[in-house]
PDB file of C-alpha atoms in Angstrom:
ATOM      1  CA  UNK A 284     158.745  96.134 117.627  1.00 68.00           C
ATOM      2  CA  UNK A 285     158.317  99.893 117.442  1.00 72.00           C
ATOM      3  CA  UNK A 286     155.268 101.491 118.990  1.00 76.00           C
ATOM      4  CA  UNK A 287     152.515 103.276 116.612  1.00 80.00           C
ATOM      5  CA  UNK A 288     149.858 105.142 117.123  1.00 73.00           C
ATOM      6  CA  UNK A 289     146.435 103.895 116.904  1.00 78.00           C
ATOM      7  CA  UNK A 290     144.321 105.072 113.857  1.00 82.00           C
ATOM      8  CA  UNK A 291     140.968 104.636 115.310  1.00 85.00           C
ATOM      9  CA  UNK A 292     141.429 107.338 117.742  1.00 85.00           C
ATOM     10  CA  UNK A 293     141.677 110.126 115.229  1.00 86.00           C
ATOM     11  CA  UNK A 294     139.133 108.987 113.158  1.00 90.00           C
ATOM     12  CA  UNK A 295     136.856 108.619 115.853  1.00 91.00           C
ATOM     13  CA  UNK A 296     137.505 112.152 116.768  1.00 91.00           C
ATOM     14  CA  UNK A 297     137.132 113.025 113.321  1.00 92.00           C
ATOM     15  CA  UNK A 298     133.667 111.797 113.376  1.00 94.00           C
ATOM     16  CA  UNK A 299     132.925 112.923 116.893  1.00 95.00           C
ATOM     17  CA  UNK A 300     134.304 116.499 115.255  1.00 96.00           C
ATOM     18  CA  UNK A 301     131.899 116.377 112.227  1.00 97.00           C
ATOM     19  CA  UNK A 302     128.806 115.513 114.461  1.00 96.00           C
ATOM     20  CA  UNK A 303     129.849 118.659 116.447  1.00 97.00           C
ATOM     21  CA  UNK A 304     129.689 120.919 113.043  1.00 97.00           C
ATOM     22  CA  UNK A 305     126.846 118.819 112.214  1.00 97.00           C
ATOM     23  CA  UNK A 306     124.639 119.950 115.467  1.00 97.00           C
ATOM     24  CA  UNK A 307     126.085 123.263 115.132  1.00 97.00           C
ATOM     25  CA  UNK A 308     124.654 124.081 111.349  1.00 97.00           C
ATOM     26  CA  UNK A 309     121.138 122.661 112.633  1.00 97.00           C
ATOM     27  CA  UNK A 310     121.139 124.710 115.235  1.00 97.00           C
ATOM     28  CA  UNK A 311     122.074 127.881 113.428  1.00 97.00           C
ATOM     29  CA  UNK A 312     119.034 127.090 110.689  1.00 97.00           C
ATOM     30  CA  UNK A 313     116.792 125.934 113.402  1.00 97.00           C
ATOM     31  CA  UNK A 314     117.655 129.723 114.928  1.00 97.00           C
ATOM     32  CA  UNK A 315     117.289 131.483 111.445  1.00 98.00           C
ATOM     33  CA  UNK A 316     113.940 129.755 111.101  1.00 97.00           C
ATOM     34  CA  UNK A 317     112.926 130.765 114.199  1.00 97.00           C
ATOM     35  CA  UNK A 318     113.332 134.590 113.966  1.00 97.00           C
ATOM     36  CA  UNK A 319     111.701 134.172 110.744  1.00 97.00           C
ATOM     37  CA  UNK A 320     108.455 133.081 112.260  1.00 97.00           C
ATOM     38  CA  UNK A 321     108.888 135.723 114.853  1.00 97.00           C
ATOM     39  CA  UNK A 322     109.363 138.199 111.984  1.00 97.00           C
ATOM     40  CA  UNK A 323     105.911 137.077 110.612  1.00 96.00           C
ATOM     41  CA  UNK A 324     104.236 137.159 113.635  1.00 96.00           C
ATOM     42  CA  UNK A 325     104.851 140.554 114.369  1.00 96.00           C
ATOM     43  CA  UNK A 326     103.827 141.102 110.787  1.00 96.00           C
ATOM     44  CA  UNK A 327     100.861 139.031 111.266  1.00 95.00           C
ATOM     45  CA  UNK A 328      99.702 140.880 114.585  1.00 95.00           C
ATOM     46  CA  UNK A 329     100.128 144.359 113.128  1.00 96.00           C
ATOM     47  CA  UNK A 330      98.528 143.905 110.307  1.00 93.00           C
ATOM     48  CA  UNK A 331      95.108 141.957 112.519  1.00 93.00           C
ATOM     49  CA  UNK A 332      95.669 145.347 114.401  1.00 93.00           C
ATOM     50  CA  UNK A 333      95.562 147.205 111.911  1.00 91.00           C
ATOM     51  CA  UNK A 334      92.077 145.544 110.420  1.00 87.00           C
ATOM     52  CA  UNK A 335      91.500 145.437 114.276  1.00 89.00           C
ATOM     53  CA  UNK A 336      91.152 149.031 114.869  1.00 90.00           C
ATOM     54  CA  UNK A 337      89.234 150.161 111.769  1.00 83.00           C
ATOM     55  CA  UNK A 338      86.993 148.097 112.304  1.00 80.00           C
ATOM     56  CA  UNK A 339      86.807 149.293 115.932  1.00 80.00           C
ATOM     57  CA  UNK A 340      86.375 152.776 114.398  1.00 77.00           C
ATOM     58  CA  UNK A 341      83.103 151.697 112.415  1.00 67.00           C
ATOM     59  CA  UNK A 342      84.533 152.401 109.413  1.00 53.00           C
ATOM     60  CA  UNK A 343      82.475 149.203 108.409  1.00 49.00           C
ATOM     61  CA  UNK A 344      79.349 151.043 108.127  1.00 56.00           C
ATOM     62  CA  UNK A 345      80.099 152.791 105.096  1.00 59.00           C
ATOM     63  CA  UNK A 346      81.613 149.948 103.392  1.00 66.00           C
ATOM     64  CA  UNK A 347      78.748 147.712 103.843  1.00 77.00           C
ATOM     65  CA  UNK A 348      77.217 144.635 105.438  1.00 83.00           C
ATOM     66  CA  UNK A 349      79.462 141.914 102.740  1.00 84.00           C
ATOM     67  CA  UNK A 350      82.675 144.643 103.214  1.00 82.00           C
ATOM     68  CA  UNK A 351      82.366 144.168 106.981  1.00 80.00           C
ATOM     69  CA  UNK A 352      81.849 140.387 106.674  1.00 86.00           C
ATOM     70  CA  UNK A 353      84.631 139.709 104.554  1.00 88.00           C
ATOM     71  CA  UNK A 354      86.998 141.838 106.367  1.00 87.00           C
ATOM     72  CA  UNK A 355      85.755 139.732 109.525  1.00 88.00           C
ATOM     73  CA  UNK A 356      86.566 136.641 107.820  1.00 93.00           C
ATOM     74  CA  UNK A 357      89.942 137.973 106.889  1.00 92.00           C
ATOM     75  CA  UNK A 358      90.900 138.680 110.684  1.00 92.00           C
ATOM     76  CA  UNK A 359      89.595 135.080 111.368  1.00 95.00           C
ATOM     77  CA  UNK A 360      92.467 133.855 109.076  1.00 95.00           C
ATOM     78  CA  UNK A 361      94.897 136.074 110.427  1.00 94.00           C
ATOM     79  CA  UNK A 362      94.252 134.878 114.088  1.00 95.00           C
ATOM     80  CA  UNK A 363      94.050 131.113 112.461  1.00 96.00           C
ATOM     81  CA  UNK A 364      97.512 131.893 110.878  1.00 96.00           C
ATOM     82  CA  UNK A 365      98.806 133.374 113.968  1.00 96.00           C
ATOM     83  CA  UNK A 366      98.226 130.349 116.146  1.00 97.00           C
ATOM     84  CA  UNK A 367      99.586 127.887 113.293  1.00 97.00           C
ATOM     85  CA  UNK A 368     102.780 130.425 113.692  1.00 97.00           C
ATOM     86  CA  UNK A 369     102.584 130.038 117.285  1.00 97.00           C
ATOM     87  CA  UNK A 370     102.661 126.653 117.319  1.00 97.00           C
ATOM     88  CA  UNK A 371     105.824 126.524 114.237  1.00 97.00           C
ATOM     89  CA  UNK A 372     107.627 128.744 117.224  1.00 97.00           C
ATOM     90  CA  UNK A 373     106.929 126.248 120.086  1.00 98.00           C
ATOM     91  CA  UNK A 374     107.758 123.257 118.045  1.00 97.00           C
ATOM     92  CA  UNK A 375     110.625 125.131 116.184  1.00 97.00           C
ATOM     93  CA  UNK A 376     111.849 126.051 119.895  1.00 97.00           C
ATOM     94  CA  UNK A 377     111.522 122.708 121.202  1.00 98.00           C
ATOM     95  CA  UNK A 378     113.751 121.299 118.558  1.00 97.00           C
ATOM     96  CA  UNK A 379     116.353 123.420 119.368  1.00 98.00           C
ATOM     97  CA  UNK A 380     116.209 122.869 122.516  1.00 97.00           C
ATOM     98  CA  UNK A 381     117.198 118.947 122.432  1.00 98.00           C
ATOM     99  CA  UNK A 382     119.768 119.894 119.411  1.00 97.00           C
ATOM    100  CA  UNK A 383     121.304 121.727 121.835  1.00 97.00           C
ATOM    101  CA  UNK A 384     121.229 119.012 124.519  1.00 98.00           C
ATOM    102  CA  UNK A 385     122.469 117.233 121.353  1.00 97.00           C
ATOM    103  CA  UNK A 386     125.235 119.392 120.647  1.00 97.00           C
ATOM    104  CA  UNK A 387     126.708 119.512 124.470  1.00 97.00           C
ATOM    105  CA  UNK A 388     127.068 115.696 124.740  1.00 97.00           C
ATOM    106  CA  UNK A 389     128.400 115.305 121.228  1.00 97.00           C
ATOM    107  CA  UNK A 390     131.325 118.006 122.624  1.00 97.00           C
ATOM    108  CA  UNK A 391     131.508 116.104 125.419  1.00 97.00           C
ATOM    109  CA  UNK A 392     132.292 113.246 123.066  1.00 96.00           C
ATOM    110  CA  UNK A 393     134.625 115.285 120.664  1.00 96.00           C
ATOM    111  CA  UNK A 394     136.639 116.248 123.704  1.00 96.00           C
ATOM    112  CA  UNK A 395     136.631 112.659 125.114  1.00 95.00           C
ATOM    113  CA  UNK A 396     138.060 111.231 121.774  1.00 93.00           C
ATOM    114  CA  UNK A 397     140.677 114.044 121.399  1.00 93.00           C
ATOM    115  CA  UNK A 398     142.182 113.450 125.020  1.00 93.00           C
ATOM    116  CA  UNK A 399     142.142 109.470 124.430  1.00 92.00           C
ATOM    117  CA  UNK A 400     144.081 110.241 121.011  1.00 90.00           C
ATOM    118  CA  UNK A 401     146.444 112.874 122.833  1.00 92.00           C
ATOM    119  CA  UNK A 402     147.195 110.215 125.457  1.00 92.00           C
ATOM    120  CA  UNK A 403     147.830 108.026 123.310  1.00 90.00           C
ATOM    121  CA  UNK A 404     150.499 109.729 121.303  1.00 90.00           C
ATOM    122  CA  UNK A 405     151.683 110.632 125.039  1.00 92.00           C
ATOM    123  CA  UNK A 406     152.295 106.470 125.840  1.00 91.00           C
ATOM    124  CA  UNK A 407     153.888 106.232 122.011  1.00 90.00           C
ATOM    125  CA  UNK A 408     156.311 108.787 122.862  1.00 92.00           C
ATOM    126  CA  UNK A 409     156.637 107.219 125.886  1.00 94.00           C
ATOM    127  CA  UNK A 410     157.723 103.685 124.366  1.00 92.00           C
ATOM    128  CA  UNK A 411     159.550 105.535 121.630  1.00 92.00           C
ATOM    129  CA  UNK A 412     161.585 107.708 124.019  1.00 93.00           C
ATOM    130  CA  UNK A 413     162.543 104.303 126.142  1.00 94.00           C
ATOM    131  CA  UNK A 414     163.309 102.810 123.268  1.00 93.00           C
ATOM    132  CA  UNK A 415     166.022 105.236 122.361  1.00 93.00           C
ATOM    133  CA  UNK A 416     166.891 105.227 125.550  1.00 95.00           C
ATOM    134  CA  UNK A 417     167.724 101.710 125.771  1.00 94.00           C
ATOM    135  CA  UNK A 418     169.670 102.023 122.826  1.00 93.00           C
ATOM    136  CA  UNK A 419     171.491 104.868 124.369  1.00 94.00           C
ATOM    137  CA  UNK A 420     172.665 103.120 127.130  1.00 93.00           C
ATOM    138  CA  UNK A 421     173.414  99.855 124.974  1.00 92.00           C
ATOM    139  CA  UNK A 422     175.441 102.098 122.667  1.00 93.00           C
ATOM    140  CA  UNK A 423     177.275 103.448 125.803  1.00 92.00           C
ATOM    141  CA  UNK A 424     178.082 100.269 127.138  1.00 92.00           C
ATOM    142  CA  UNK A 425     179.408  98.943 123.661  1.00 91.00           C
ATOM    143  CA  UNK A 426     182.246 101.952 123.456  1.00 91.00           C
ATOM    144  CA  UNK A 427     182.976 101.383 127.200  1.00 90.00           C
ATOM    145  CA  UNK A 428     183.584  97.755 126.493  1.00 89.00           C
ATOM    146  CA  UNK A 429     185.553  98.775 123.376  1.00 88.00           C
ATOM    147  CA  UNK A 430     187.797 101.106 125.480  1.00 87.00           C
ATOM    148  CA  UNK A 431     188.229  98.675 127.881  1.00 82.00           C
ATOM    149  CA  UNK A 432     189.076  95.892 125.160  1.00 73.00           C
TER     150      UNK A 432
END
């Protein structure tokens, strides 16, 4: 009988491989996403700023009583949007925080599975090697008994 490898092991490093690439692409969109909101926060602030100061510099006076209160109403959305953002960002940042957790144990896995499939093509070149071995030795014996004969 003449020692094999085991299929499951590389498969199951296979999978444990494509979880890895899996956690990996998540992460890098869950990243992307996140300097995205960042991007429109900083938009978001400069532009309350910017309705922020004129109306700091009474600029509302000319424009009018319904000028000033729509412009106020405006800045009301901008903060509302800004703390919907905010909130995107601590959820978005929370998420990547456990696929990260994620992605170290499913490493942790990937390398498990590849040293349990490298041992075990260690043990069937171990079996294989004694193998020829034994035949070695039985093929020495046979011409020694031949020369003897």
């Amino acid at each position: 009988m003449k020692p094999e490898l085991r299929a499951c092991w590389p498969v199951l490093s296979g999978k444990a491989k494509d979880k890895v690439l899996e956690l990996q692409t998540s992460i890098g969109q869950l990243t992307q996403r996140l300097e995205d909101f960042r991007r429109n926060q900083e938009r978001l602030q400069k532009l309350y700023n910017e309705y922020r100061t004129q109306e700091m510099a009474g600029g509302n006076n000319s424009q009018g009583m319904q000028a000033a209160l729509n412009q106020r109403q405006f800045m009301n959305q901008l903060l509302g949007l800004q703390e919907k953002l905010t909130l995107e960002i601590q959820s978005t940042e929370s998420t990547l925080a456990q696929q990260r957790k994620l992605l170290v144990l499913a490493e942790l896995e990937y390398q498990k599975m590849e040293a349990l499939s490298e041992q075990d093509q260690r043990q069937v070149k171990k079996a294989l090697d004694k193998i020829e071995q034994r035949q070695m030795d039985d093929l020495a014996v046979a011409r020694f008994n031949l020369r003897s004969a």
